[in-house]
Coordinates of C-alpha atoms in Angstrom, one line a residue:
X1 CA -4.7 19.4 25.6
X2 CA -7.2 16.8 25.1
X3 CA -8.5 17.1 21.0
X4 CA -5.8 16.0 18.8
X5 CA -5.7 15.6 15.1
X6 CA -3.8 13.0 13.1
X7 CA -4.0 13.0 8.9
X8 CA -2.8 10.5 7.2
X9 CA -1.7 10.3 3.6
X10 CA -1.3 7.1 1.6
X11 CA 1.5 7.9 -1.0
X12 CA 1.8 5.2 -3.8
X13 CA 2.1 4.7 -7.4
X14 CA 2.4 0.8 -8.7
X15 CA 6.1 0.4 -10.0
X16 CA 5.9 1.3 -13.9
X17 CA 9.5 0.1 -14.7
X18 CA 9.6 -2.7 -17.9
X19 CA 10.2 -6.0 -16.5
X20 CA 12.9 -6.3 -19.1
X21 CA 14.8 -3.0 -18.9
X22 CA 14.4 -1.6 -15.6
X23 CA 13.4 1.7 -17.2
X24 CA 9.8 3.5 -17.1
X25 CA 8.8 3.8 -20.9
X26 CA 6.8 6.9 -22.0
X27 CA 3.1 6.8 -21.3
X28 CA 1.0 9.5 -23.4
X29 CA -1.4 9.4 -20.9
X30 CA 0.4 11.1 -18.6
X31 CA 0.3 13.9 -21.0
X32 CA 3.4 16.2 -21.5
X33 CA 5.5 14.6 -18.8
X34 CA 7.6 11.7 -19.6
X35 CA 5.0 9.6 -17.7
X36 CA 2.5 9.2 -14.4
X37 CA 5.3 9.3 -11.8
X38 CA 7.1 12.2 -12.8
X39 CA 3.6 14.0 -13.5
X40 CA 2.1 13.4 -9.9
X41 CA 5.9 14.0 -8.5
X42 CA 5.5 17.3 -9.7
X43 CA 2.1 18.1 -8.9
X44 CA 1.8 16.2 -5.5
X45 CA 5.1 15.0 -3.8
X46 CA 7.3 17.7 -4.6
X47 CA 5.0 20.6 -3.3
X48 CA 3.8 18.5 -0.4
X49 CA 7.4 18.6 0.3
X50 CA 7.5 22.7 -0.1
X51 CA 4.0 23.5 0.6
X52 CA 3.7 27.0 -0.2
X53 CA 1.4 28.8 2.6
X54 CA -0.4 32.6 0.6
X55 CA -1.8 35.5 2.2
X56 CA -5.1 36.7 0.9
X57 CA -3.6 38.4 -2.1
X58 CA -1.6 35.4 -3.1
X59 CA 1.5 36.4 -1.9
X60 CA 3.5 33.7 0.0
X61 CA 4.2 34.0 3.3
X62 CA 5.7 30.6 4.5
X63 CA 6.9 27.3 3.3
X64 CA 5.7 23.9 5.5
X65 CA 7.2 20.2 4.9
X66 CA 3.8 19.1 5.3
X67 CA 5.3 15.6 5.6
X68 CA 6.7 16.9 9.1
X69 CA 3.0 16.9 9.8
X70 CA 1.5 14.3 8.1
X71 CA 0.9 10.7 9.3
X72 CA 2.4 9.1 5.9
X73 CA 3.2 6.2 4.0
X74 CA 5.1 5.8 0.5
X75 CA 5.4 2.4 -1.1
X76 CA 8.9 0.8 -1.6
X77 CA 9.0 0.4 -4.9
X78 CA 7.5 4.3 -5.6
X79 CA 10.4 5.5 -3.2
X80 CA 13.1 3.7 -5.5
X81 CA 11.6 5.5 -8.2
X82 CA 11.8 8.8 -6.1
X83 CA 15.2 8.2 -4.6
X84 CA 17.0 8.4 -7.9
X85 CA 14.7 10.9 -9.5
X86 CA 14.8 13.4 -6.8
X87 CA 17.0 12.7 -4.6
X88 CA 16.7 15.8 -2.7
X89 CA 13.0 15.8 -2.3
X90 CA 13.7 12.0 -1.2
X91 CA 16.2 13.3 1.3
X92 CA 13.9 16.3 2.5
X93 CA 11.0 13.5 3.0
X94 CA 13.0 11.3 5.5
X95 CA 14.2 14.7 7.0
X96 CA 10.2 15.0 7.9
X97 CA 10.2 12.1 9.7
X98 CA 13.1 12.5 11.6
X99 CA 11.6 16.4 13.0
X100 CA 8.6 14.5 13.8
X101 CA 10.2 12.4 16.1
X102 CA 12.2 14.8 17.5
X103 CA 8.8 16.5 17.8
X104 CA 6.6 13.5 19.2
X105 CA 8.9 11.8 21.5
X106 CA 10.6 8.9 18.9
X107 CA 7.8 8.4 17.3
X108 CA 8.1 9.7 13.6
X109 CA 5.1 10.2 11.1
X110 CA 6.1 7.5 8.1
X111 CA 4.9 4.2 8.7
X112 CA 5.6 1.5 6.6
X113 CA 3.3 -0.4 3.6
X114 CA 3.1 -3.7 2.0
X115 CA 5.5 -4.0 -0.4
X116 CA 4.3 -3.9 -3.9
X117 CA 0.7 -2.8 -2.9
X118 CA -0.9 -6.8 -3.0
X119 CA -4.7 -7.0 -1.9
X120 CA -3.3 -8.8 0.9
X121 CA -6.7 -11.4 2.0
X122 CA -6.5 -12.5 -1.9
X123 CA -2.4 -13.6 -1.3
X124 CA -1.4 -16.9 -0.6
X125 CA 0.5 -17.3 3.1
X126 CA 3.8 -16.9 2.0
X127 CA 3.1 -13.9 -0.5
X128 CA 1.4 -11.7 2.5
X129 CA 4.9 -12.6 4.5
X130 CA 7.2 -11.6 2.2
X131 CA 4.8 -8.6 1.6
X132 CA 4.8 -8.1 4.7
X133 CA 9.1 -8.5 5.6
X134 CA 9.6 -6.9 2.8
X135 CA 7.8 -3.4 3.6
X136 CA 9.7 -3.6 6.6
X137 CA 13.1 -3.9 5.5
X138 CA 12.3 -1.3 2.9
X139 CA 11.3 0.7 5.9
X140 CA 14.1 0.4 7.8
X141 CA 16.7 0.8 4.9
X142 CA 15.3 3.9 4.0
X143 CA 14.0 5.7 7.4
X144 CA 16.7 4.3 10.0
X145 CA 14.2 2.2 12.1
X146 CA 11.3 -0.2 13.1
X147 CA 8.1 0.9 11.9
X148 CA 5.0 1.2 13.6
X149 CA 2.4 0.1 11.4
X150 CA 2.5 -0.9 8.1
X151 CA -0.7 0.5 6.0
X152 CA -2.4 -2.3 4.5
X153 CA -3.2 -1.6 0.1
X154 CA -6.9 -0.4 -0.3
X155 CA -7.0 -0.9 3.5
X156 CA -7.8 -4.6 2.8
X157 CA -7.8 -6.9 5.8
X158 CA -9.4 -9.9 7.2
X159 CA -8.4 -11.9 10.7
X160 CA -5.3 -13.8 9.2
X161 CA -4.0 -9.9 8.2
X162 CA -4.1 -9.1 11.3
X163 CA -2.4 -12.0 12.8
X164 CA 0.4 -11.2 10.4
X165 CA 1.2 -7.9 11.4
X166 CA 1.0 -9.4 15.1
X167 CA 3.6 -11.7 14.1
X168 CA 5.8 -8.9 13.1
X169 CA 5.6 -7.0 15.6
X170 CA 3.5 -4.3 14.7
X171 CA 1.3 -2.0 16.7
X172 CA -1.5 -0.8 14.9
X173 CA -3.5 -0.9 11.7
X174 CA -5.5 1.8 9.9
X175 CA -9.0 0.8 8.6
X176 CA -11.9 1.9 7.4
X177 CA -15.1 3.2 10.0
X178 CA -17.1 0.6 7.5
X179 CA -14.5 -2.3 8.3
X180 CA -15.2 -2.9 12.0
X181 CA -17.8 -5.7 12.9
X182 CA -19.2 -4.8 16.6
X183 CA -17.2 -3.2 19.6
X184 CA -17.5 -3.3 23.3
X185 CA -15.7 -1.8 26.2
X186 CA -12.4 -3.4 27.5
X187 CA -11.8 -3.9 31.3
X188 CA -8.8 -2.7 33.8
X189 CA -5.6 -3.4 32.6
X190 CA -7.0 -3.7 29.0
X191 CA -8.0 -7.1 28.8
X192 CA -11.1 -8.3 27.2
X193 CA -14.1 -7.6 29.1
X194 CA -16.1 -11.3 28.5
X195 CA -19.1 -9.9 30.4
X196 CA -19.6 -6.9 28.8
X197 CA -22.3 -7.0 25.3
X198 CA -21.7 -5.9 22.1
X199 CA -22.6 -3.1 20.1
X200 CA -23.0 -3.9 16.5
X201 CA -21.4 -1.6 13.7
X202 CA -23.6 -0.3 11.1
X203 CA -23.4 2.5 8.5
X204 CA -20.4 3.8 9.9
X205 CA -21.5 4.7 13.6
X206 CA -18.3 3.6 15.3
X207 CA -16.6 6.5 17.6
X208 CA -14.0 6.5 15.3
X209 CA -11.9 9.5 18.6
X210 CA -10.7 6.4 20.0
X211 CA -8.5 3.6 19.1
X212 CA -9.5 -0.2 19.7
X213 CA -8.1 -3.5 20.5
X214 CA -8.4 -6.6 17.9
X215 CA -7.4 -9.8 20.4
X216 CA -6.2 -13.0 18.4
X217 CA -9.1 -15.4 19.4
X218 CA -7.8 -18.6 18.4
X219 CA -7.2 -21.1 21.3
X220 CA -3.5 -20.4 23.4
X221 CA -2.9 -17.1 21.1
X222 CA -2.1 -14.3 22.7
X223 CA -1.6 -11.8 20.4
X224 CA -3.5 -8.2 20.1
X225 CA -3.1 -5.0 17.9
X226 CA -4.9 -2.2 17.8
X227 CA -6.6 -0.5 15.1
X228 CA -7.2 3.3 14.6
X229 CA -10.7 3.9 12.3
X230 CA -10.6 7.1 10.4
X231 CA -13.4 9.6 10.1
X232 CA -15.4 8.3 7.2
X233 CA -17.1 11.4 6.8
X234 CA -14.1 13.6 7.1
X235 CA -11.9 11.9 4.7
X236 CA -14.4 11.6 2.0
X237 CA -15.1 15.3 2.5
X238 CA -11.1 16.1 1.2
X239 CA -10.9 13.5 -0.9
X240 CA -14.2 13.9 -2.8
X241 CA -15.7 17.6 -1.4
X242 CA -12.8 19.7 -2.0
X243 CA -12.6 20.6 2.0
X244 CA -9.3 22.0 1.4
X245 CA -9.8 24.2 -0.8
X246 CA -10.4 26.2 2.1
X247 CA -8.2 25.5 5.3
X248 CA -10.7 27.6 8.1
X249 CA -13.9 25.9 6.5
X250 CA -11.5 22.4 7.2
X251 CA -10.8 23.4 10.8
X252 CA -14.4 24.2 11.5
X253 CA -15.5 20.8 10.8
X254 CA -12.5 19.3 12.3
X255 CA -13.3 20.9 14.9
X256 CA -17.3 19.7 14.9
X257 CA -16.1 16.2 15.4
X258 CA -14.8 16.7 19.2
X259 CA -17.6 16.3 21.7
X260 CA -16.8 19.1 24.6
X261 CA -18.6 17.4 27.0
X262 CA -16.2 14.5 27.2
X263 CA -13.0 15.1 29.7
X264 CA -11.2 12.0 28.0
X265 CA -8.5 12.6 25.4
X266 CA -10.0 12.6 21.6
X267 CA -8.7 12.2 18.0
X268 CA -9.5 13.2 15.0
X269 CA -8.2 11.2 12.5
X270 CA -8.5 11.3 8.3
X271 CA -7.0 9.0 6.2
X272 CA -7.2 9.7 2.0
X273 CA -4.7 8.7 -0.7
X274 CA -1.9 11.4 -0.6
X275 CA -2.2 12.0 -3.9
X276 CA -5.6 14.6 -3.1
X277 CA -3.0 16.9 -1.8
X278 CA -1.9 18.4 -5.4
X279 CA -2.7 15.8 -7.7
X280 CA -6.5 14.6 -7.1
X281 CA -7.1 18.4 -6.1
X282 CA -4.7 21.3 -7.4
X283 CA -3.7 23.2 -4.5
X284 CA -4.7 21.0 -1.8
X285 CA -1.3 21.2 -0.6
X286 CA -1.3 24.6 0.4
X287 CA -5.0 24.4 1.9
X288 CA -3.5 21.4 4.0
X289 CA -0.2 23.5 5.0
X290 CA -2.5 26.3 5.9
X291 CA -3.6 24.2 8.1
X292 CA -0.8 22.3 9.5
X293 CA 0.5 26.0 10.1
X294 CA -2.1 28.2 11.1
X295 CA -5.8 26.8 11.4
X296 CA -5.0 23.9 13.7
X297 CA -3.2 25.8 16.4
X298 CA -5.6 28.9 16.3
X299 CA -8.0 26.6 17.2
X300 CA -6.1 24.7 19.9
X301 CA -5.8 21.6 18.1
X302 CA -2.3 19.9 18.1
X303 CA -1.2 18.0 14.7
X304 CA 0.2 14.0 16.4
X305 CA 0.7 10.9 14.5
X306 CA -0.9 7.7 15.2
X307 CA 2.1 5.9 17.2
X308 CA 2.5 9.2 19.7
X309 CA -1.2 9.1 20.4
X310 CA -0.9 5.7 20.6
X311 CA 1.7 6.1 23.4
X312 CA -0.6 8.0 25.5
X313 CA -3.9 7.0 25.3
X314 CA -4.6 3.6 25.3
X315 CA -7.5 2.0 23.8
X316 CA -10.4 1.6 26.0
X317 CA -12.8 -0.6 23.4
X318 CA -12.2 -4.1 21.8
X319 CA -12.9 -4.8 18.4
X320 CA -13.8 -7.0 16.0
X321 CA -13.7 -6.8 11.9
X322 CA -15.7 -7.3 9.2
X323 CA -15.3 -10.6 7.5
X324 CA -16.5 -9.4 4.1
X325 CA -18.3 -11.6 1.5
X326 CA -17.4 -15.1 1.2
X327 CA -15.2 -14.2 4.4
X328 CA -12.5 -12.5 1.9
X329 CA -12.2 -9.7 3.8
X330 CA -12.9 -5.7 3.7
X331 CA -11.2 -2.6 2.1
X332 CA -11.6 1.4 2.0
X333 CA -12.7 0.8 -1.6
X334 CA -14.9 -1.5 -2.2
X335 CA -18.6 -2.0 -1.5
X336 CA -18.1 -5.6 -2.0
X337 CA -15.7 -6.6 0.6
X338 CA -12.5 -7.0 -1.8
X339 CA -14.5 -7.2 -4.9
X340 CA -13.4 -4.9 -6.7
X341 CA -9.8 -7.3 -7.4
X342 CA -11.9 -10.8 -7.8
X343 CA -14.7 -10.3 -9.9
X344 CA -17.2 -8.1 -11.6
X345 CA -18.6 -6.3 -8.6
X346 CA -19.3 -2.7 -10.0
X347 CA -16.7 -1.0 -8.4
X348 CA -14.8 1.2 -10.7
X349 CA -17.6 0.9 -13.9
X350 CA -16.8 3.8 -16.5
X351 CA -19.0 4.5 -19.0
X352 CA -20.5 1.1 -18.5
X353 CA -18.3 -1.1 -19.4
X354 CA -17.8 -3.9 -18.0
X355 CA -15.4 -5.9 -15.3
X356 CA -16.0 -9.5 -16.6
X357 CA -12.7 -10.0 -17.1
X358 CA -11.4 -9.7 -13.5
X359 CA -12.2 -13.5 -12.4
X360 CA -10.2 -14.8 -15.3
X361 CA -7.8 -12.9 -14.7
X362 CA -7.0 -13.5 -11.2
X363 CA -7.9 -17.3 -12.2
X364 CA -4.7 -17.0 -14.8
X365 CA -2.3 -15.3 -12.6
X366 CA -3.3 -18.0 -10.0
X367 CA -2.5 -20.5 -11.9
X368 CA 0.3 -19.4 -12.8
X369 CA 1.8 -18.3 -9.4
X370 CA 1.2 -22.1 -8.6
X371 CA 3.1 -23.3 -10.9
X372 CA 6.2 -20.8 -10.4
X373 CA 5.9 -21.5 -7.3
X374 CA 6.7 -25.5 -8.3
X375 CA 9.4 -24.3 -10.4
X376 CA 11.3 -22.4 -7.7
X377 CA 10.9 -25.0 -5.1
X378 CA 11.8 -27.8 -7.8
X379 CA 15.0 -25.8 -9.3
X380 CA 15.7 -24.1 -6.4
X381 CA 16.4 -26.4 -3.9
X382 CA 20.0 -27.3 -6.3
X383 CA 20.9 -23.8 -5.4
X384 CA 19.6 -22.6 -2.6
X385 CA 19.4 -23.9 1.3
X386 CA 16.3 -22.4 1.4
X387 CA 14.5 -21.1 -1.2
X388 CA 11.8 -19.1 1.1
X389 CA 14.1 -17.7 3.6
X390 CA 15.9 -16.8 0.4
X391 CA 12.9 -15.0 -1.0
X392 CA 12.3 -13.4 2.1
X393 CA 16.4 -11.9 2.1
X394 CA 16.1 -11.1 -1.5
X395 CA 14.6 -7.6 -0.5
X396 CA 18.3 -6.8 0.5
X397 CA 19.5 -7.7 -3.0
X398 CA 16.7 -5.6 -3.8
X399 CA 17.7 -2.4 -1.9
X400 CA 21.5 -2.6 -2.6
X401 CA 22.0 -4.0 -6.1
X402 CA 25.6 -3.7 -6.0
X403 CA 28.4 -6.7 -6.2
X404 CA 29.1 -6.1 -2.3
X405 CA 25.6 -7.0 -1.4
X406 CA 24.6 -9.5 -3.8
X407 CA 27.7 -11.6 -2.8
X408 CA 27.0 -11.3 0.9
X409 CA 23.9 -12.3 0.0
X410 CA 24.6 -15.2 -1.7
X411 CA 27.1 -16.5 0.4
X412 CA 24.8 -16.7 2.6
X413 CA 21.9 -18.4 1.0
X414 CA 23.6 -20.7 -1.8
X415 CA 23.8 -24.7 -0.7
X416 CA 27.5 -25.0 -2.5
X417 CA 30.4 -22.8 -3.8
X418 CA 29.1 -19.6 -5.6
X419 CA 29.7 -20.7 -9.2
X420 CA 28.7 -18.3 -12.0
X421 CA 26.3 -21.3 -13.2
X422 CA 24.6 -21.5 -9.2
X423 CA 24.6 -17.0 -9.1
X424 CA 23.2 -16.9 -12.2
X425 CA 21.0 -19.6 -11.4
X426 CA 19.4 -18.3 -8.2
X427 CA 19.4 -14.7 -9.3
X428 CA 17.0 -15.7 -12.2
X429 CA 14.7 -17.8 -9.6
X430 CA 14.7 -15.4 -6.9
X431 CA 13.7 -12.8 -10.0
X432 CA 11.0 -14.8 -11.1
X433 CA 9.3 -14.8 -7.7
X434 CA 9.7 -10.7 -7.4
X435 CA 7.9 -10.6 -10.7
X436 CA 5.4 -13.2 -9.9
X437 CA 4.5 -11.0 -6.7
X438 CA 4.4 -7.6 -8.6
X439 CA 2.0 -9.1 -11.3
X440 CA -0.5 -9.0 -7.9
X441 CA 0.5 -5.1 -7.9
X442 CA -3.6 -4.0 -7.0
X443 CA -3.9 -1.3 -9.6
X444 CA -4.2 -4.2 -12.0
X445 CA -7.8 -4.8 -11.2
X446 CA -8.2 -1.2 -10.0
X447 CA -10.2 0.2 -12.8
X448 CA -12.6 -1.3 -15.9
X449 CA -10.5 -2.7 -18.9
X450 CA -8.0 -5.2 -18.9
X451 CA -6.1 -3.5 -21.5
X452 CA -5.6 -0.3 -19.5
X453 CA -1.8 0.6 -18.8
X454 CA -1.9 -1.0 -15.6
X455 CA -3.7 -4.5 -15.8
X456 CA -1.3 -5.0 -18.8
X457 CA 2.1 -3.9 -16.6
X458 CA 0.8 -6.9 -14.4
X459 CA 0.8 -8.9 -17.6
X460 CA 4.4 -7.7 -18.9
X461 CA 5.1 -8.9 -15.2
X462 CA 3.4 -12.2 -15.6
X463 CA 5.2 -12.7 -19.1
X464 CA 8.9 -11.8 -17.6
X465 CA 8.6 -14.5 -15.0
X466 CA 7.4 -17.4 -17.0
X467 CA 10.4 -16.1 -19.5
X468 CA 12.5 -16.6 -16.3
X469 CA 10.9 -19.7 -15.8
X470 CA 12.0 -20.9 -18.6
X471 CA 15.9 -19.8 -18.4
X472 CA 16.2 -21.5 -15.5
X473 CA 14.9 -24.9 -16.7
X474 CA 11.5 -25.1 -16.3
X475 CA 8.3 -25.5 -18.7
X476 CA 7.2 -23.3 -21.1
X477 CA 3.9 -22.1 -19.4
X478 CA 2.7 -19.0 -21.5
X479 CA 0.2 -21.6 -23.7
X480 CA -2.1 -22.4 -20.8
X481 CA -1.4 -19.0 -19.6
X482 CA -3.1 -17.6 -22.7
X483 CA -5.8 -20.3 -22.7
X484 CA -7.1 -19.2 -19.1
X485 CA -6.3 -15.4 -19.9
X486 CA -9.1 -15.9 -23.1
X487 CA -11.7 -16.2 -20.7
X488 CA -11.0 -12.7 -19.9
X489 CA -13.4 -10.6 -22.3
X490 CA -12.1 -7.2 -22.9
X491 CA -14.7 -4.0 -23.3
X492 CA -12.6 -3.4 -26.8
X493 CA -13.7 -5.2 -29.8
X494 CA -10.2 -4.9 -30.7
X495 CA -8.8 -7.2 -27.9
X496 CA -11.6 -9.3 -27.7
X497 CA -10.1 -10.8 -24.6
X498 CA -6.9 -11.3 -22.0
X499 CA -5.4 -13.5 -24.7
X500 CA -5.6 -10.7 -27.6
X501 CA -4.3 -7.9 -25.0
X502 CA -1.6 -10.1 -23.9
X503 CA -0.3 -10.9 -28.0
X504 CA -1.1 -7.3 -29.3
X505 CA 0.3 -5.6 -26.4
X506 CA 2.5 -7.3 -23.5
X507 CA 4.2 -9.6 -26.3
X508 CA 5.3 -7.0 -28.7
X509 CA 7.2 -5.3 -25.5
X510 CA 8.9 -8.8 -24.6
X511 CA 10.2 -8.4 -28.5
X512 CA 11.4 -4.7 -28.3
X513 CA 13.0 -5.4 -25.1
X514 CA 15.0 -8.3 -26.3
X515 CA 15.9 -6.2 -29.4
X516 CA 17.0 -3.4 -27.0

């Protein structure tokens, strides 16, 4: 066999829970379900889980784990949510993995993903670290092992991303066709091939049946990963087109992609948020476990994940990525580079309103993650031998709230004697810097009004750690806070701006919750 096909689904929801209780209040958006987790559970992540496969007159005739099949991802902090909601679905998804690695020769479909889904060029150093150790320990708590890749939020990535997931020992990335720069063949031995010109990317017309090499090409670095480039035209066809609605139509073009004429090994490769398969497009689950189950192999095209293909065909092409505008980096999103979270680009306009207000925002929560940061490091350091490496361990804490771990923890990371003043101390700290990272959650900026349910969760998270903030000693920094956040003008007279959405919305839950 020499055509192979690899789909990938991206699997997230930003964590919902109030900063204060730990609980996921009800959102009458979501409609009659309690709220937007336990409404796309039902429609997506649960069926993808029991795919139901029909006959022509409806009547089924098999069930497929399409996660056994699937190339996946789910974000840490959705699968906590999952784990205790539905904890046999959970269990049934990290039984998927395991059969595909039984299947593909160790090398199961789940990869991991950033942790709380940050536009990763727009963090500071030590946020994409932690963002980054943080996916994977999530990763391996929950799935037994190392991961392969970790999938990048929005698919955003610029050089120093790249170098990052070098670092940590990952093997490949999955980008957009749009994201790579220019491409040229590699020599023998898959080295870079210095004499060999190269081809400029435009609109998309990279052989995307391939993977390629990205080489670290700062002076004594060694480093390389490689980087698989989905089928622009293909994804946007099931995410967009409704291609499967009907799995032999999804084949057929599947299929179109391969070129006969070539005797090397080819892949096919889409990559969509997993929430099309249910959610985005009712029924898109069984089209897709149609074909997982019947469509694929009629046509002599075996389903593989990215690591087994990987392990078998090597790349044969070196790569280089965009740089985006203002050198901020590319995403799957975005027409702008990674416009779409830093400023009024366009992206994500309804009914035209307006995205003035990202800028300020970002501006605010900048600010404001600058001077956390001065009160962890400044408070801290009387608790903690390290506060970083104790930010980085945290995740553990995270994963295992018990007394058992916690303790273990702190033993290890407190300077002195574990005093209920120093525990209480460092738990509040090391809190404040989860929160700080979660108000970068992406969905934030995602869409067009800053008072939209998920720009203000990133505000309630914002609000919870300067309330931490000030337990723990430091100043009171919600004024200035609200000063930068009134440069944020809000499409709704009511609001006016950040400021108003902030008082009439995000404060009155810091109230309640305190109440509670």
């Amino acid at each position: 066999m020499r055509h192979f096909v690899c789909i990938h689904g991206h699997f997230y929801q930003p964590p919902r829970e109030n900063p204060w209780t730990g609980v996921i209040e009800r959102q009458p958006s979501a409609g009659e379900t309690h709220d937007w987790n336990v409404r796309i559970a039902r429609e997506c992540y649960i069926p993808n889980g029991r795919a139901r496969v029909v006959n022509e007159r409806n009547e089924p005739i098999a069930e497929v784990n399409n996660y056994s099949w699937l190339n996946f991802n789910f974000g840490g902090t959705l699968l906590s949510w999952y784990e205790k909601a539905y904890p046999d679905e959970y269990r049934r998804l990290l039984e998927a993995d395991r059969e595909s690695a039984e299947r593909l020769e160790g090398h199961g479909n789940a990869i991991a993903q950033a942790y709380n889904h940050m536009i990763m060029p727009l963090a500071n150093v030590r946020d994409q670290a932690t963002q980054v150790r943080w996916g994977i320990a999530d990763f391996k708590h929950r799935f037994g092992r190392s991961p392969e890749a970790l999938w990048l939020p929005e698919t955003a990535c610029d050089d120093v991303v790249l170098r990052l997931l070098i670092e940590h020992g990952l093997k490949y990335a999955i980008l957009a066709p749009h994201q790579a720069r220019r491409v040229r063949r590699l020599r023998a031995g898959e080295k870079p091939d210095l004499d060999k010109e190269w081809m400029e990317i435009k609109d998309e017309n990279i052989d995307t049946r391939h993977a390629y090499r990205w080489f670290d090409r700062r002076p004594r670095q060694q480093g390389k990963i490689d980087i698989f480039f989905y089928n622009g035209s293909l994804a946007r066809a099931v995410a967009f087109e409704k291609l499967m609605a009907h799995s032999p139509a999804a084949a057929q073009r599947i299929l179109s992609v391969f070129d006969a004429h070539l005797r090397s090994a080819q892949l096919v490769s889409i990559a969509t948020d997993g929430e099309t398969y249910g959610h985005h497009e009712p029924f898109a689950d069984m089209g897709l476990a149609h074909l997982f189950k019947y469509e694929l192999p009629k046509q002599g095209m075996p389903v593989v994940n990215f690591g087994y293909y990987l392990a078998k065909h090597k790349p044969i092409c070196e790569v280089e990525i965009q740089p985006g505008l203002q050198g901020f980096g590319t995403s799957w999103s975005c027409a702008h580079g990674v416009g779409r979270w830093l400023e009024d680009c366009g992206c994500g306009a309804e009914n035209g309103k307006h995205q003035k207000w990202r800028k300020p925002m970002r501006e605010a929560l900048d600010w404001l993650r600058d001077r956390l940061i001065l009160v962890f490091e400044q408070k801290g350091s009387a608790v903690l031998r390290d506060v970083w490496k104790a930010r980085d361990g945290y995740i553990q804490v995270i994963l295992n709230p018990d007394e058992r771990s916690t303790s273990f923890f702190l033993a290890r990371h407190l300077r002195g004697p574990c005093s209920p003043q120093a525990r209480r101390k460092a738990l509040a700290l090391l809190e404040m810097q989860k929160f700080a990272m979660f108000m970068y959650t992406s969905c934030g900026w995602f869409f067009a009004e800053i008072s939209g349910l998920e720009a203000m969760q990133n505000l309630k998270y914002a609000a919870r750690a300067m309330e931490l903030a000030r337990e723990s000693g430091g100043p009171d920094l919600e004024p200035e806070f609200l000063r930068l956040l009134k440069a944020a003008p809000s499409n709704v007279p009511e609001f006016e701006d950040g400021e108003g959405v902030y008082l009439k919305l995000v404060r009155p839950a810091t109230a309640s919750s305190a109440r509670a």
